Coordinates of C-alpha atoms and ligand atoms in Angstrom, one line a residue:
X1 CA 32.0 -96.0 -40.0
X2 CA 32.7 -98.1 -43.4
X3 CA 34.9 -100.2 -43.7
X4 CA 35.1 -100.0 -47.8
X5 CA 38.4 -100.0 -49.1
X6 CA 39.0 -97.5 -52.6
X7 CA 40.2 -100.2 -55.7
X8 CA 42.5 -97.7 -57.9
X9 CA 42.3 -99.1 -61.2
X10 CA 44.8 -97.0 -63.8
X11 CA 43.1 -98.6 -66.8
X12 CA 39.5 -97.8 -65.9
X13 CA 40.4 -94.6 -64.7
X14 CA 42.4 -92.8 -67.2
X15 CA 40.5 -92.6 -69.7
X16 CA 37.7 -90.7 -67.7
X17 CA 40.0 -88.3 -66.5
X18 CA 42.3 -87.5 -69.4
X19 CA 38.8 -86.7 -71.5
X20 CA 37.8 -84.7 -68.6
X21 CA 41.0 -82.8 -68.5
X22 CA 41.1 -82.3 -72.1
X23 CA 37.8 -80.7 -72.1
X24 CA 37.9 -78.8 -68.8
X25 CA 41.3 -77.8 -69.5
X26 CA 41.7 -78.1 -65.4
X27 CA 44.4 -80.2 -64.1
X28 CA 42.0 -82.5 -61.6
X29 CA 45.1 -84.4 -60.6
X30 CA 46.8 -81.7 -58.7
X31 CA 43.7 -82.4 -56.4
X32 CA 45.1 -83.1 -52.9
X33 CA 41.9 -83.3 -51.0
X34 CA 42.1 -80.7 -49.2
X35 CA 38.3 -79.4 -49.2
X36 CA 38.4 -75.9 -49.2
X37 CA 36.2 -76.0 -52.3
X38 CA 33.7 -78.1 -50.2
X39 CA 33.3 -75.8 -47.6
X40 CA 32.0 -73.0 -49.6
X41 CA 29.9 -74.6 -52.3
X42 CA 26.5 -73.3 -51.7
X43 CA 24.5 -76.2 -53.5
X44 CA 27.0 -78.8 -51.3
X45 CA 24.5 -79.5 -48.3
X46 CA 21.6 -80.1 -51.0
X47 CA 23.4 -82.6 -53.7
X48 CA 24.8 -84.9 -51.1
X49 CA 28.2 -84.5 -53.3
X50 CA 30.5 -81.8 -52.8
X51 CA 33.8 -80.7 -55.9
X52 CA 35.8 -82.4 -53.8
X53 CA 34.5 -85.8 -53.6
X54 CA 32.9 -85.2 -57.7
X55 CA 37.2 -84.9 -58.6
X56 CA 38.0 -88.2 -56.6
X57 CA 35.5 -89.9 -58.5
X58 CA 36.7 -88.9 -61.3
X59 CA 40.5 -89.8 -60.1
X60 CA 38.9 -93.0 -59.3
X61 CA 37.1 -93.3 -63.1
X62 CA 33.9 -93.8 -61.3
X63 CA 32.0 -92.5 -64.6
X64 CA 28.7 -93.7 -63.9
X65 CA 28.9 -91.8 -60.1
X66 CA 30.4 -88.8 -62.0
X67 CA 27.9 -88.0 -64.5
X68 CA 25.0 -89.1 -62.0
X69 CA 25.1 -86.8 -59.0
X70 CA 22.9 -83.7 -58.4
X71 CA 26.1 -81.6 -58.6
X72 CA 26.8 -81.9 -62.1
X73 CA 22.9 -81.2 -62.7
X74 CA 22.7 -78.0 -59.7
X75 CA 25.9 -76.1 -59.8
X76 CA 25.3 -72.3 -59.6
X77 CA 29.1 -71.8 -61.0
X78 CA 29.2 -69.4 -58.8
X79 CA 33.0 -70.3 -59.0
X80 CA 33.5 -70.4 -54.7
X81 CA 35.3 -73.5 -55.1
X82 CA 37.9 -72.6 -58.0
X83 CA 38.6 -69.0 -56.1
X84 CA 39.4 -71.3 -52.7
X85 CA 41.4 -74.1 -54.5
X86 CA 44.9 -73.9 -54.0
X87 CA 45.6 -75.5 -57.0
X88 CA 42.8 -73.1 -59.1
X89 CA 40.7 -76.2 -60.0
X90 CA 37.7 -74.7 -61.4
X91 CA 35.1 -77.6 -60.9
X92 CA 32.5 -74.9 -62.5
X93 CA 33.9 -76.2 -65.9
X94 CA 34.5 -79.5 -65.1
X95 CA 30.1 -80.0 -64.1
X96 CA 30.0 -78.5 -67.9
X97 CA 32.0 -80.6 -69.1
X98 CA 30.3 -84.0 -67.4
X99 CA 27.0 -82.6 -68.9
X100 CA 27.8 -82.2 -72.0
X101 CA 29.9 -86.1 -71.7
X102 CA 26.8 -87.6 -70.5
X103 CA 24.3 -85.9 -73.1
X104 CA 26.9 -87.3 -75.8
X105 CA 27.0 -91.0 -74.5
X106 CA 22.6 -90.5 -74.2
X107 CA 22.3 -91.3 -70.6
X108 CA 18.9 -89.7 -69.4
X109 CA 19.8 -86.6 -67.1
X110 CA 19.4 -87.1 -62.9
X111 CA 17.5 -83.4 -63.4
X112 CA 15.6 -83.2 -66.7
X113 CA 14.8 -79.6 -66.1
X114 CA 18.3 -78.4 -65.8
X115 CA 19.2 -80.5 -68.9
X116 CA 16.2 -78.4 -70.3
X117 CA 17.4 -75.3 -69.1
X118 CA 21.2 -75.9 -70.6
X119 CA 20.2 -77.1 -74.0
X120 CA 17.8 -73.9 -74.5
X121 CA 20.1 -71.7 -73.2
X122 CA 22.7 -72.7 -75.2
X123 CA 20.4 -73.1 -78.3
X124 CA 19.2 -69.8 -77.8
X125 CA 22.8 -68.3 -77.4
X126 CA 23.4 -70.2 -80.9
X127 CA 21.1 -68.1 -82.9
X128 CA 21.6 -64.6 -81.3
X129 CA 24.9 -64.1 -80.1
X130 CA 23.3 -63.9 -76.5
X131 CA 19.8 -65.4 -75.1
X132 CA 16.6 -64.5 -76.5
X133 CA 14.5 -64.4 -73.4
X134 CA 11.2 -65.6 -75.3
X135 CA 12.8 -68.0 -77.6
X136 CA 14.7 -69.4 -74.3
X137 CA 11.4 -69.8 -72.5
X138 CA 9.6 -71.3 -75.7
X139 CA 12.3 -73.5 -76.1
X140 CA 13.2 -75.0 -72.8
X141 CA 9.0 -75.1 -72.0
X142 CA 8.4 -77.3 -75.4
X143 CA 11.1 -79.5 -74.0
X144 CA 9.9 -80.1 -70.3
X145 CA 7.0 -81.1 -71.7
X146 CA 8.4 -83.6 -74.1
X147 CA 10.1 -85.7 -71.8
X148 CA 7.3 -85.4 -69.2
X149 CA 5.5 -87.4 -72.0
X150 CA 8.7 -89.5 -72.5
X151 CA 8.2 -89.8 -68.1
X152 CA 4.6 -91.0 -68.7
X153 CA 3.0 -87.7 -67.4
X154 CA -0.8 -86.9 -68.0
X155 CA -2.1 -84.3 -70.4
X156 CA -4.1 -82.9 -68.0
X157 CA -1.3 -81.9 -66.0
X158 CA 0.8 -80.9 -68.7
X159 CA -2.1 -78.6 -70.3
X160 CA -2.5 -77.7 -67.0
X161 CA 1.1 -76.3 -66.7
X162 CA 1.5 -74.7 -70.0
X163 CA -1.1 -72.3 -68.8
X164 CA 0.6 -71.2 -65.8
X165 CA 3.6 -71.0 -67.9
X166 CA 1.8 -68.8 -70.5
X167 CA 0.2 -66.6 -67.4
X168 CA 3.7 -66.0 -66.2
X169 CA 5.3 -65.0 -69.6
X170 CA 2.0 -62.5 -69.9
X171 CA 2.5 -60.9 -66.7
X172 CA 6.1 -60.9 -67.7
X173 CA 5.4 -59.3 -71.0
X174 CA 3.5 -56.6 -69.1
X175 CA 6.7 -55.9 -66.9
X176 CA 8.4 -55.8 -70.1
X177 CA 10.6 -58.7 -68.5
X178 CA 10.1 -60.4 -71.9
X179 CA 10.9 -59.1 -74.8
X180 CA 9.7 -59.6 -78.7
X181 CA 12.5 -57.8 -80.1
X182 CA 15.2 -60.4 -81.3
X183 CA 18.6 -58.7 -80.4
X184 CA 22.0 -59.9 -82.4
X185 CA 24.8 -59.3 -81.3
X186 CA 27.9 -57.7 -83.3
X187 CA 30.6 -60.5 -83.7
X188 CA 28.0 -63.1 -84.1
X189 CA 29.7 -64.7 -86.9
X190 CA 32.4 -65.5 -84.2
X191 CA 30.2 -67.1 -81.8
X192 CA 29.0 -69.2 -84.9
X193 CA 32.8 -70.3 -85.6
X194 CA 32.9 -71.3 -81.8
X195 CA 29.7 -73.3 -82.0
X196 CA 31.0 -75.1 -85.1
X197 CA 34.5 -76.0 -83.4
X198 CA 32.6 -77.3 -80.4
X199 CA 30.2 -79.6 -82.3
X200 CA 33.6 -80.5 -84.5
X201 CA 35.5 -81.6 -81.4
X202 CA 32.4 -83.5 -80.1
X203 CA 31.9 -85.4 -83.1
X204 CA 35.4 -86.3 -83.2
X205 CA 35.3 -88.0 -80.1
Ligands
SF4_301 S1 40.1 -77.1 -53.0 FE1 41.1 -77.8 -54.8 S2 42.8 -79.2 -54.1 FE2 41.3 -78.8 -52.4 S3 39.9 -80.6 -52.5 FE3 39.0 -78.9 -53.7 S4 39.7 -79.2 -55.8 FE4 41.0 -80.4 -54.5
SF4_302 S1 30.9 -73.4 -59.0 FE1 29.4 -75.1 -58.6 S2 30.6 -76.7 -57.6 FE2 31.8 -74.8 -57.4 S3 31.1 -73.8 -55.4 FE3 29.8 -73.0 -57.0 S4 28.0 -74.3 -57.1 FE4 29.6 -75.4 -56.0

C-alpha cells in the first residue's frame, strides 16, 4: 500500500478550484468523498480515474492531473454521478469545463479525437442552432487528419482513411442517415448571443 502522504497547499490550490467553480457553477467543495458517483460511472473501470478522485484533485489544485486524465476526455455525461451525489455535484459539467480550460491554456488533448469531436460539434452547433450532421462529420474528419499530420502520421494511411470515412458517409447518405439539407433552427439569434458571451467570458480570463 503507499505510503504517500497528500501536501494541501491553499495557494496552489485555490485558484484551480474557484475557476472551476465559477465555470461549472458546482460547488466541488461540498465533496465529502463519499463515492457514490464512482460506483456508477460507466467509463470509471476504463479511465483509471473516477468523479470522485477527478474533484480531489482539483481540491488538491493538481491542474496538470486534472486536465490530463481520460475522464475529462471520455465522459458519456450520462449524468449517473450528479443524480447519486448527495450534494448534486454534477461532474458532467465540471469534464466541460476542464476541456474547455485546457484548450484555452493550449495543452495538447490526452484524446485528440474527442477534442475533435467537441470542437466540431460545438462549431457545427454555432452555425445552425443545432448540429449539421455533414458539416459535423466534414469538420471533425478535416481535423483528425490535421493533427495526425501534426502526430507525424503517413499520407498513405491518412488517404487511406479518408476513404473509408467517405464510404461510410455514402452508405450513410443512402440510409438517409446524412443529410444535405442545412436545418436552422428558430431562436438562432439566441444561441448566437450565448456563443458570444461564452467567447466574452473566455477572453476575459
Ligand atoms: S458522490 Fe458527490 S460527495 Fe460523494 S464523492 Fe462523488 S462528488 Fe463527492
Ligand atoms: S457524467 Fe461522466 S463522470 Fe459522471 S457518471 Fe457519467 S460518464 Fe461518469
Amino acid at each position: 500500500m503507499s505510503s504517500q502522504s497528500v501536501v494541501f497547499k491553499p495557494e496552489i490550490s485555490k485558484p484551480l478550484l474557484q475557476e472551476v467553480m465559477d465555470r461549472s457553477g458546482q460547488n466541488v467543495l461540498a465533496c465529502y468523498q463519499c463515492r457514490r458517483c464512482a460506483a456508477g460511472c460507466p467509463v470509471g473501470d476504463e479511465t483509471g480515474v473516477t468523479p470522485d478522485r477527478l474533484i480531489r484533485m482539483i481540491l488538491l489544485g493538481e491542474k496538470n492531473e486534472a486536465f490530463n486524465n481520460l475522464l475529462v476526455w471520455k465522459c458519456v455525461a450520462c449524468y449517473t454521478c450528479g443524480t447519486r451525489c448527495p450534494n448534486n455535484i454534477q461532474t458532467a459539467r465540471i469534464n466541460e469545463i476542464l476541456k474547455q480550460m485546457s484548450k484555452e491554456a493550449h495543452i495538447e488533448p490526452l484524446n485528440p479525437k474527442v477534442a475533435a469531436f467537441h470542437n466540431a460539434f460545438l462549431t457545427s452547433a454555432s452555425h445552425f442552432g443545432r448540429v449539421n450532421e455533414l458539416e459535423f462529420m466534414s469538420l471533425y474528419e478535416i481535423q483528425n487528419t490535421r493533427s495526425e499530420l501534426k502526430r507525424g502520421g503517413g499520407w498513405r494511411a491518412i488517404v487511406d482513411k479518408i476513404k473509408d470515412r467517405a464510404k461510410l458517409g455514402i452508405s450513410m447518405m443512402k440510409k438517409k442517415r446524412l443529410h444535405f439539407k442545412l436545418d436552422k433552427i428558430k431562436g438562432l439569434s439566441e444561441i448566437k448571443r450565448l456563443y458570444a458571451k461564452a467567447r466574452e467570458k473566455s477572453v476575459d480570463r
